[in-house]
Amino acid sequence: MVLVLVLGACGGGGGGGLFGGGNRSNEVPLEELGAQEIFQLAEFELAQDDPEEAARLFTEVERLHPYSEWAKRALIMSAFAYHADGDYENARVAAQRYIDFYPADEDAAYAQYLLALSYYDQIDQVGRDQGITFQALQALRLVIERYPDSPYATSAILKFDLAFDHLAGKEMEIGRYYLRRGHYTAAINRFRVVVEEFQTTSHTPEALHRLVEAYLSLGLTDDAQTAAAILGYNFQSSPFYDDSFRLLTGRDLSPEAAGEGWLRDIWRQTVRGAWL
């Protein structure tokens, strides 16, 4: 049998009842409490900065009173409490259950947003494994597409852009690692991903400059010149363009579209205005 500590009445004019005062007294079997009483206990635990206990109590509301309106409210609050406790897996489970059970409810948008946050808040904890970031992007996209008029859509858009930028940043990190060690082809493959798939992120100017460095190191001057031409066309004020320009002119080369290949295709898209 599960027992809980019920708050007793305080002295003076504090009033009695479940939350009448600040002292705890009398252990009461949880099964003997109503749905609202357990829900209020869970809210109290949240206020006391104990989201783990709050999540447990919200879950008990649903278990003991599954057909009550409080069970519905407790489910979304359990997702919130789990997330606040850093228990992201259970937060996702609770949020997804809410979406499955109450897809038309006004809190479904918040449940989807919590589900997305449960991935997003883990992005910086997962090292080079980008699976969590992709899942965050997918969940955030659902917030944006399914609930565009919700109060969470704007935040979801911002976080989507940041997560997208994070993916590009990881590609850049690995590309620079290969470049420093002279693995130029491997580096080019990483920078190419940024240019082709993450061109709207803040990492694109550097990716183009690193392509200039890598291609020059391999003696592929046409590709180096074309990368610099794209960089100059789109980001002429970037310090990365200045660096690329100096590298090329130091070899009596200039930024211009030359030769054929994937970068020449990007150049054609750029001058048609279809790239950025």
PDB file of N, CA and C in Angstrom, residues 55-140:
ATOM      1  N   ALA A  55       6.237  13.692 -10.415  1.00  0.00           N
ATOM      2  CA  ALA A  55       5.932  12.811 -11.540  1.00  0.00           C
ATOM      3  C   ALA A  55       5.306  11.510 -11.044  1.00  0.00           C
ATOM      4  N   ARG A  56       5.830  10.976  -9.949  1.00  0.00           N
ATOM      5  CA  ARG A  56       5.281   9.736  -9.404  1.00  0.00           C
ATOM      6  C   ARG A  56       3.823   9.924  -8.990  1.00  0.00           C
ATOM      7  N   LEU A  57       3.541  11.046  -8.338  1.00  0.00           N
ATOM      8  CA  LEU A  57       2.182  11.290  -7.877  1.00  0.00           C
ATOM      9  C   LEU A  57       1.226  11.568  -9.038  1.00  0.00           C
ATOM     10  N   PHE A  58       1.675  12.314 -10.030  1.00  0.00           N
ATOM     11  CA  PHE A  58       0.828  12.531 -11.201  1.00  0.00           C
ATOM     12  C   PHE A  58       0.495  11.197 -11.878  1.00  0.00           C
ATOM     13  N   THR A  59       1.477  10.310 -11.924  1.00  0.00           N
ATOM     14  CA  THR A  59       1.250   8.994 -12.504  1.00  0.00           C
ATOM     15  C   THR A  59       0.243   8.195 -11.679  1.00  0.00           C
ATOM     16  N   GLU A  60       0.282   8.369 -10.370  1.00  0.00           N
ATOM     17  CA  GLU A  60      -0.665   7.679  -9.498  1.00  0.00           C
ATOM     18  C   GLU A  60      -2.094   8.171  -9.715  1.00  0.00           C
ATOM     19  N   VAL A  61      -2.259   9.429 -10.044  1.00  0.00           N
ATOM     20  CA  VAL A  61      -3.603   9.943 -10.348  1.00  0.00           C
ATOM     21  C   VAL A  61      -4.201   9.143 -11.500  1.00  0.00           C
ATOM     22  N   GLU A  62      -3.401   8.952 -12.531  1.00  0.00           N
ATOM     23  CA  GLU A  62      -3.889   8.237 -13.704  1.00  0.00           C
ATOM     24  C   GLU A  62      -4.129   6.758 -13.375  1.00  0.00           C
ATOM     25  N   ARG A  63      -3.283   6.180 -12.548  1.00  0.00           N
ATOM     26  CA  ARG A  63      -3.439   4.763 -12.213  1.00  0.00           C
ATOM     27  C   ARG A  63      -4.668   4.514 -11.347  1.00  0.00           C
ATOM     28  N   LEU A  64      -4.862   5.371 -10.351  1.00  0.00           N
ATOM     29  CA  LEU A  64      -5.945   5.144  -9.391  1.00  0.00           C
ATOM     30  C   LEU A  64      -7.289   5.698  -9.859  1.00  0.00           C
ATOM     31  N   HIS A  65      -7.248   6.711 -10.710  1.00  0.00           N
ATOM     32  CA  HIS A  65      -8.489   7.348 -11.172  1.00  0.00           C
ATOM     33  C   HIS A  65      -8.430   7.536 -12.694  1.00  0.00           C
ATOM     34  N   PRO A  66      -8.331   6.442 -13.436  1.00  0.00           N
ATOM     35  CA  PRO A  66      -8.037   6.527 -14.872  1.00  0.00           C
ATOM     36  C   PRO A  66      -9.110   7.209 -15.709  1.00  0.00           C
ATOM     37  N   TYR A  67     -10.344   7.263 -15.240  1.00  0.00           N
ATOM     38  CA  TYR A  67     -11.419   7.821 -16.054  1.00  0.00           C
ATOM     39  C   TYR A  67     -11.834   9.218 -15.604  1.00  0.00           C
ATOM     40  N   SER A  68     -11.079   9.791 -14.705  1.00  0.00           N
ATOM     41  CA  SER A  68     -11.410  11.131 -14.221  1.00  0.00           C
ATOM     42  C   SER A  68     -10.774  12.194 -15.108  1.00  0.00           C
ATOM     43  N   GLU A  69     -11.322  13.400 -15.055  1.00  0.00           N
ATOM     44  CA  GLU A  69     -10.717  14.525 -15.763  1.00  0.00           C
ATOM     45  C   GLU A  69      -9.339  14.829 -15.209  1.00  0.00           C
ATOM     46  N   TRP A  70      -9.140  14.531 -13.925  1.00  0.00           N
ATOM     47  CA  TRP A  70      -7.834  14.771 -13.304  1.00  0.00           C
ATOM     48  C   TRP A  70      -6.759  13.862 -13.888  1.00  0.00           C
ATOM     49  N   ALA A  71      -7.143  12.671 -14.325  1.00  0.00           N
ATOM     50  CA  ALA A  71      -6.182  11.754 -14.933  1.00  0.00           C
ATOM     51  C   ALA A  71      -5.620  12.351 -16.218  1.00  0.00           C
ATOM     52  N   LYS A  72      -6.495  12.967 -16.989  1.00  0.00           N
ATOM     53  CA  LYS A  72      -6.061  13.622 -18.228  1.00  0.00           C
ATOM     54  C   LYS A  72      -5.081  14.745 -17.930  1.00  0.00           C
ATOM     55  N   ARG A  73      -5.403  15.572 -16.956  1.00  0.00           N
ATOM     56  CA  ARG A  73      -4.509  16.670 -16.577  1.00  0.00           C
ATOM     57  C   ARG A  73      -3.211  16.142 -15.993  1.00  0.00           C
ATOM     58  N   ALA A  74      -3.309  15.054 -15.232  1.00  0.00           N
ATOM     59  CA  ALA A  74      -2.123  14.491 -14.593  1.00  0.00           C
ATOM     60  C   ALA A  74      -1.146  13.927 -15.627  1.00  0.00           C
ATOM     61  N   LEU A  75      -1.664  13.410 -16.732  1.00  0.00           N
ATOM     62  CA  LEU A  75      -0.803  12.831 -17.753  1.00  0.00           C
ATOM     63  C   LEU A  75       0.102  13.883 -18.368  1.00  0.00           C
ATOM     64  N   ILE A  76      -0.447  15.030 -18.738  1.00  0.00           N
ATOM     65  CA  ILE A  76       0.396  16.085 -19.312  1.00  0.00           C
ATOM     66  C   ILE A  76       1.335  16.653 -18.260  1.00  0.00           C
ATOM     67  N   MET A  77       0.879  16.727 -17.008  1.00  0.00           N
ATOM     68  CA  MET A  77       1.741  17.237 -15.947  1.00  0.00           C
ATOM     69  C   MET A  77       2.852  16.248 -15.598  1.00  0.00           C
ATOM     70  N   SER A  78       2.579  14.951 -15.750  1.00  0.00           N
ATOM     71  CA  SER A  78       3.645  13.979 -15.506  1.00  0.00           C
ATOM     72  C   SER A  78       4.738  14.125 -16.557  1.00  0.00           C
ATOM     73  N   ALA A  79       4.351  14.410 -17.795  1.00  0.00           N
ATOM     74  CA  ALA A  79       5.351  14.657 -18.846  1.00  0.00           C
ATOM     75  C   ALA A  79       6.201  15.865 -18.480  1.00  0.00           C
ATOM     76  N   PHE A  80       5.538  16.930 -17.995  1.00  0.00           N
ATOM     77  CA  PHE A  80       6.267  18.126 -17.579  1.00  0.00           C
ATOM     78  C   PHE A  80       7.214  17.819 -16.427  1.00  0.00           C
ATOM     79  N   ALA A  81       6.729  17.084 -15.420  1.00  0.00           N
ATOM     80  CA  ALA A  81       7.540  16.788 -14.238  1.00  0.00           C
ATOM     81  C   ALA A  81       8.725  15.896 -14.590  1.00  0.00           C
ATOM     82  N   TYR A  82       8.503  14.895 -15.409  1.00  0.00           N
ATOM     83  CA  TYR A  82       9.608  14.034 -15.845  1.00  0.00           C
ATOM     84  C   TYR A  82      10.675  14.858 -16.570  1.00  0.00           C
ATOM     85  N   HIS A  83      10.214  15.761 -17.436  1.00  0.00           N
ATOM     86  CA  HIS A  83      11.178  16.594 -18.160  1.00  0.00           C
ATOM     87  C   HIS A  83      11.954  17.487 -17.204  1.00  0.00           C
ATOM     88  N   ALA A  84      11.260  18.071 -16.241  1.00  0.00           N
ATOM     89  CA  ALA A  84      11.931  18.928 -15.264  1.00  0.00           C
ATOM     90  C   ALA A  84      12.950  18.140 -14.446  1.00  0.00           C
ATOM     91  N   ASP A  85      12.708  16.852 -14.262  1.00  0.00           N
ATOM     92  CA  ASP A  85      13.624  15.992 -13.508  1.00  0.00           C
ATOM     93  C   ASP A  85      14.763  15.463 -14.373  1.00  0.00           C
ATOM     94  N   GLY A  86      14.738  15.772 -15.666  1.00  0.00           N
ATOM     95  CA  GLY A  86      15.767  15.264 -16.567  1.00  0.00           C
ATOM     96  C   GLY A  86      15.553  13.826 -16.970  1.00  0.00           C
ATOM     97  N   ASP A  87      14.372  13.281 -16.687  1.00  0.00           N
ATOM     98  CA  ASP A  87      14.030  11.917 -17.090  1.00  0.00           C
ATOM     99  C   ASP A  87      13.371  11.995 -18.463  1.00  0.00           C
ATOM    100  N   TYR A  88      14.191  12.178 -19.478  1.00  0.00           N
ATOM    101  CA  TYR A  88      13.674  12.491 -20.804  1.00  0.00           C
ATOM    102  C   TYR A  88      12.930  11.318 -21.442  1.00  0.00           C
ATOM    103  N   GLU A  89      13.366  10.119 -21.169  1.00  0.00           N
ATOM    104  CA  GLU A  89      12.684   8.965 -21.760  1.00  0.00           C
ATOM    105  C   GLU A  89      11.242   8.869 -21.270  1.00  0.00           C
ATOM    106  N   ASN A  90      11.038   8.979 -19.963  1.00  0.00           N
ATOM    107  CA  ASN A  90       9.676   8.924 -19.436  1.00  0.00           C
ATOM    108  C   ASN A  90       8.866  10.150 -19.831  1.00  0.00           C
ATOM    109  N   ALA A  91       9.538  11.294 -19.969  1.00  0.00           N
ATOM    110  CA  ALA A  91       8.837  12.495 -20.440  1.00  0.00           C
ATOM    111  C   ALA A  91       8.281  12.259 -21.835  1.00  0.00           C
ATOM    112  N   ARG A  92       9.070  11.635 -22.700  1.00  0.00           N
ATOM    113  CA  ARG A  92       8.604  11.342 -24.058  1.00  0.00           C
ATOM    114  C   ARG A  92       7.446  10.352 -24.044  1.00  0.00           C
ATOM    115  N   VAL A  93       7.566   9.334 -23.198  1.00  0.00           N
ATOM    116  CA  VAL A  93       6.502   8.331 -23.127  1.00  0.00           C
ATOM    117  C   VAL A  93       5.185   8.984 -22.708  1.00  0.00           C
ATOM    118  N   ALA A  94       5.234   9.799 -21.661  1.00  0.00           N
ATOM    119  CA  ALA A  94       4.017  10.445 -21.167  1.00  0.00           C
ATOM    120  C   ALA A  94       3.449  11.422 -22.199  1.00  0.00           C
ATOM    121  N   ALA A  95       4.320  12.197 -22.821  1.00  0.00           N
ATOM    122  CA  ALA A  95       3.860  13.164 -23.821  1.00  0.00           C
ATOM    123  C   ALA A  95       3.237  12.456 -25.015  1.00  0.00           C
ATOM    124  N   GLN A  96       3.864  11.380 -25.473  1.00  0.00           N
ATOM    125  CA  GLN A  96       3.323  10.654 -26.616  1.00  0.00           C
ATOM    126  C   GLN A  96       1.982  10.008 -26.281  1.00  0.00           C
ATOM    127  N   ARG A  97       1.843   9.498 -25.063  1.00  0.00           N
ATOM    128  CA  ARG A  97       0.567   8.925 -24.659  1.00  0.00           C
ATOM    129  C   ARG A  97      -0.522   9.983 -24.662  1.00  0.00           C
ATOM    130  N   TYR A  98      -0.184  11.182 -24.223  1.00  0.00           N
ATOM    131  CA  TYR A  98      -1.176  12.256 -24.232  1.00  0.00           C
ATOM    132  C   TYR A  98      -1.615  12.562 -25.664  1.00  0.00           C
ATOM    133  N   ILE A  99      -0.642  12.636 -26.566  1.00  0.00           N
ATOM    134  CA  ILE A  99      -0.953  12.918 -27.965  1.00  0.00           C
ATOM    135  C   ILE A  99      -1.826  11.810 -28.547  1.00  0.00           C
ATOM    136  N   ASP A 100      -1.505  10.563 -28.198  1.00  0.00           N
ATOM    137  CA  ASP A 100      -2.273   9.430 -28.717  1.00  0.00           C
ATOM    138  C   ASP A 100      -3.698   9.412 -28.168  1.00  0.00           C
ATOM    139  N   PHE A 101      -3.854   9.725 -26.879  1.00  0.00           N
ATOM    140  CA  PHE A 101      -5.175   9.658 -26.246  1.00  0.00           C
ATOM    141  C   PHE A 101      -6.026  10.886 -26.521  1.00  0.00           C
ATOM    142  N   TYR A 102      -5.383  12.058 -26.604  1.00  0.00           N
ATOM    143  CA  TYR A 102      -6.133  13.314 -26.713  1.00  0.00           C
ATOM    144  C   TYR A 102      -5.581  14.177 -27.863  1.00  0.00           C
ATOM    145  N   PRO A 103      -5.586  13.664 -29.082  1.00  0.00           N
ATOM    146  CA  PRO A 103      -4.964  14.401 -30.191  1.00  0.00           C
ATOM    147  C   PRO A 103      -5.630  15.735 -30.510  1.00  0.00           C
ATOM    148  N   ALA A 104      -6.914  15.877 -30.165  1.00  0.00           N
ATOM    149  CA  ALA A 104      -7.624  17.121 -30.474  1.00  0.00           C
ATOM    150  C   ALA A 104      -7.683  18.072 -29.289  1.00  0.00           C
ATOM    151  N   ASP A 105      -7.095  17.677 -28.180  1.00  0.00           N
ATOM    152  CA  ASP A 105      -7.150  18.518 -26.990  1.00  0.00           C
ATOM    153  C   ASP A 105      -6.248  19.739 -27.152  1.00  0.00           C
ATOM    154  N   GLU A 106      -6.591  20.818 -26.454  1.00  0.00           N
ATOM    155  CA  GLU A 106      -5.812  22.045 -26.581  1.00  0.00           C
ATOM    156  C   GLU A 106      -4.389  21.886 -26.057  1.00  0.00           C
ATOM    157  N   ASP A 107      -4.157  20.913 -25.161  1.00  0.00           N
ATOM    158  CA  ASP A 107      -2.817  20.689 -24.633  1.00  0.00           C
ATOM    159  C   ASP A 107      -1.998  19.732 -25.481  1.00  0.00           C
ATOM    160  N   ALA A 108      -2.550  19.230 -26.587  1.00  0.00           N
ATOM    161  CA  ALA A 108      -1.796  18.322 -27.455  1.00  0.00           C
ATOM    162  C   ALA A 108      -0.576  19.035 -28.040  1.00  0.00           C
ATOM    163  N   ALA A 109      -0.728  20.329 -28.346  1.00  0.00           N
ATOM    164  CA  ALA A 109       0.406  21.096 -28.869  1.00  0.00           C
ATOM    165  C   ALA A 109       1.527  21.163 -27.839  1.00  0.00           C
ATOM    166  N   TYR A 110       1.152  21.369 -26.579  1.00  0.00           N
ATOM    167  CA  TYR A 110       2.165  21.427 -25.523  1.00  0.00           C
ATOM    168  C   TYR A 110       2.818  20.062 -25.328  1.00  0.00           C
ATOM    169  N   ALA A 111       2.025  18.987 -25.435  1.00  0.00           N
ATOM    170  CA  ALA A 111       2.588  17.642 -25.314  1.00  0.00           C
ATOM    171  C   ALA A 111       3.607  17.385 -26.416  1.00  0.00           C
ATOM    172  N   GLN A 112       3.290  17.797 -27.633  1.00  0.00           N
ATOM    173  CA  GLN A 112       4.238  17.620 -28.736  1.00  0.00           C
ATOM    174  C   GLN A 112       5.485  18.466 -28.517  1.00  0.00           C
ATOM    175  N   TYR A 113       5.300  19.664 -27.985  1.00  0.00           N
ATOM    176  CA  TYR A 113       6.435  20.538 -27.699  1.00  0.00           C
ATOM    177  C   TYR A 113       7.324  19.932 -26.610  1.00  0.00           C
ATOM    178  N   LEU A 114       6.705  19.371 -25.560  1.00  0.00           N
ATOM    179  CA  LEU A 114       7.483  18.706 -24.518  1.00  0.00           C
ATOM    180  C   LEU A 114       8.241  17.511 -25.075  1.00  0.00           C
ATOM    181  N   LEU A 115       7.597  16.767 -25.952  1.00  0.00           N
ATOM    182  CA  LEU A 115       8.259  15.625 -26.569  1.00  0.00           C
ATOM    183  C   LEU A 115       9.494  16.095 -27.342  1.00  0.00           C
ATOM    184  N   ALA A 116       9.334  17.176 -28.094  1.00  0.00           N
ATOM    185  CA  ALA A 116      10.470  17.722 -28.844  1.00  0.00           C
ATOM    186  C   ALA A 116      11.575  18.203 -27.908  1.00  0.00           C
ATOM    187  N   LEU A 117      11.189  18.871 -26.830  1.00  0.00           N
ATOM    188  CA  LEU A 117      12.183  19.354 -25.873  1.00  0.00           C
ATOM    189  C   LEU A 117      12.960  18.202 -25.239  1.00  0.00           C
ATOM    190  N   SER A 118      12.293  17.060 -25.050  1.00  0.00           N
ATOM    191  CA  SER A 118      12.960  15.927 -24.419  1.00  0.00           C
ATOM    192  C   SER A 118      14.117  15.424 -25.280  1.00  0.00           C
ATOM    193  N   TYR A 119      14.050  15.667 -26.583  1.00  0.00           N
ATOM    194  CA  TYR A 119      15.184  15.383 -27.462  1.00  0.00           C
ATOM    195  C   TYR A 119      16.142  16.579 -27.516  1.00  0.00           C
ATOM    196  N   TYR A 120      15.570  17.754 -27.705  1.00  0.00           N
ATOM    197  CA  TYR A 120      16.384  18.958 -27.903  1.00  0.00           C
ATOM    198  C   TYR A 120      17.328  19.214 -26.728  1.00  0.00           C
ATOM    199  N   ASP A 121      16.831  19.016 -25.505  1.00  0.00           N
ATOM    200  CA  ASP A 121      17.649  19.305 -24.328  1.00  0.00           C
ATOM    201  C   ASP A 121      18.767  18.299 -24.127  1.00  0.00           C
ATOM    202  N   GLN A 122      18.791  17.257 -24.936  1.00  0.00           N
ATOM    203  CA  GLN A 122      19.865  16.266 -24.849  1.00  0.00           C
ATOM    204  C   GLN A 122      20.937  16.449 -25.916  1.00  0.00           C
ATOM    205  N   ILE A 123      20.745  17.397 -26.800  1.00  0.00           N
ATOM    206  CA  ILE A 123      21.638  17.534 -27.943  1.00  0.00           C
ATOM    207  C   ILE A 123      23.096  17.682 -27.521  1.00  0.00           C
ATOM    208  N   ASP A 124      23.354  18.495 -26.516  1.00  0.00           N
ATOM    209  CA  ASP A 124      24.730  18.739 -26.106  1.00  0.00           C
ATOM    210  C   ASP A 124      25.290  17.641 -25.214  1.00  0.00           C
ATOM    211  N   GLN A 125      24.495  16.609 -24.950  1.00  0.00           N
ATOM    212  CA  GLN A 125      24.938  15.534 -24.064  1.00  0.00           C
ATOM    213  C   GLN A 125      25.340  14.275 -24.815  1.00  0.00           C
ATOM    214  N   VAL A 126      25.233  14.277 -26.122  1.00  0.00           N
ATOM    215  CA  VAL A 126      25.353  13.015 -26.857  1.00  0.00           C
ATOM    216  C   VAL A 126      26.609  12.929 -27.714  1.00  0.00           C
ATOM    217  N   GLY A 127      27.564  13.814 -27.512  1.00  0.00           N
ATOM    218  CA  GLY A 127      28.810  13.718 -28.259  1.00  0.00           C
ATOM    219  C   GLY A 127      28.585  13.827 -29.749  1.00  0.00           C
ATOM    220  N   ARG A 128      29.153  12.897 -30.474  1.00  0.00           N
ATOM    221  CA  ARG A 128      29.064  12.939 -31.930  1.00  0.00           C
ATOM    222  C   ARG A 128      27.914  12.118 -32.486  1.00  0.00           C
ATOM    223  N   ASP A 129      27.135  11.471 -31.626  1.00  0.00           N
ATOM    224  CA  ASP A 129      25.964  10.736 -32.074  1.00  0.00           C
ATOM    225  C   ASP A 129      24.840  11.730 -32.356  1.00  0.00           C
ATOM    226  N   GLN A 130      24.524  11.884 -33.635  1.00  0.00           N
ATOM    227  CA  GLN A 130      23.565  12.917 -34.027  1.00  0.00           C
ATOM    228  C   GLN A 130      22.129  12.406 -34.133  1.00  0.00           C
ATOM    229  N   GLY A 131      21.887  11.153 -33.713  1.00  0.00           N
ATOM    230  CA  GLY A 131      20.535  10.615 -33.787  1.00  0.00           C
ATOM    231  C   GLY A 131      19.549  11.428 -32.979  1.00  0.00           C
ATOM    232  N   ILE A 132      19.950  11.865 -31.787  1.00  0.00           N
ATOM    233  CA  ILE A 132      19.074  12.667 -30.937  1.00  0.00           C
ATOM    234  C   ILE A 132      18.724  13.983 -31.623  1.00  0.00           C
ATOM    235  N   THR A 133      19.705  14.578 -32.298  1.00  0.00           N
ATOM    236  CA  THR A 133      19.459  15.853 -32.975  1.00  0.00           C
ATOM    237  C   THR A 133      18.452  15.678 -34.102  1.00  0.00           C
ATOM    238  N   PHE A 134      18.581  14.615 -34.874  1.00  0.00           N
ATOM    239  CA  PHE A 134      17.614  14.356 -35.940  1.00  0.00           C
ATOM    240  C   PHE A 134      16.217  14.133 -35.368  1.00  0.00           C
ATOM    241  N   GLN A 135      16.135  13.416 -34.248  1.00  0.00           N
ATOM    242  CA  GLN A 135      14.827  13.190 -33.627  1.00  0.00           C
ATOM    243  C   GLN A 135      14.235  14.495 -33.104  1.00  0.00           C
ATOM    244  N   ALA A 136      15.095  15.361 -32.575  1.00  0.00           N
ATOM    245  CA  ALA A 136      14.620  16.674 -32.130  1.00  0.00           C
ATOM    246  C   ALA A 136      14.065  17.466 -33.301  1.00  0.00           C
ATOM    247  N   LEU A 137      14.767  17.438 -34.423  1.00  0.00           N
ATOM    248  CA  LEU A 137      14.300  18.161 -35.605  1.00  0.00           C
ATOM    249  C   LEU A 137      12.949  17.634 -36.076  1.00  0.00           C
ATOM    250  N   GLN A 138      12.796  16.326 -36.092  1.00  0.00           N
ATOM    251  CA  GLN A 138      11.530  15.740 -36.527  1.00  0.00           C
ATOM    252  C   GLN A 138      10.388  16.131 -35.594  1.00  0.00           C
ATOM    253  N   ALA A 139      10.649  16.069 -34.285  1.00  0.00           N
ATOM    254  CA  ALA A 139       9.600  16.401 -33.320  1.00  0.00           C
ATOM    255  C   ALA A 139       9.262  17.888 -33.363  1.00  0.00           C
ATOM    256  N   LEU A 140      10.264  18.738 -33.521  1.00  0.00           N
ATOM    257  CA  LEU A 140      10.027  20.181 -33.614  1.00  0.00           C
ATOM    258  C   LEU A 140       9.253  20.512 -34.888  1.00  0.00           C
TER     259      LEU A 140
END
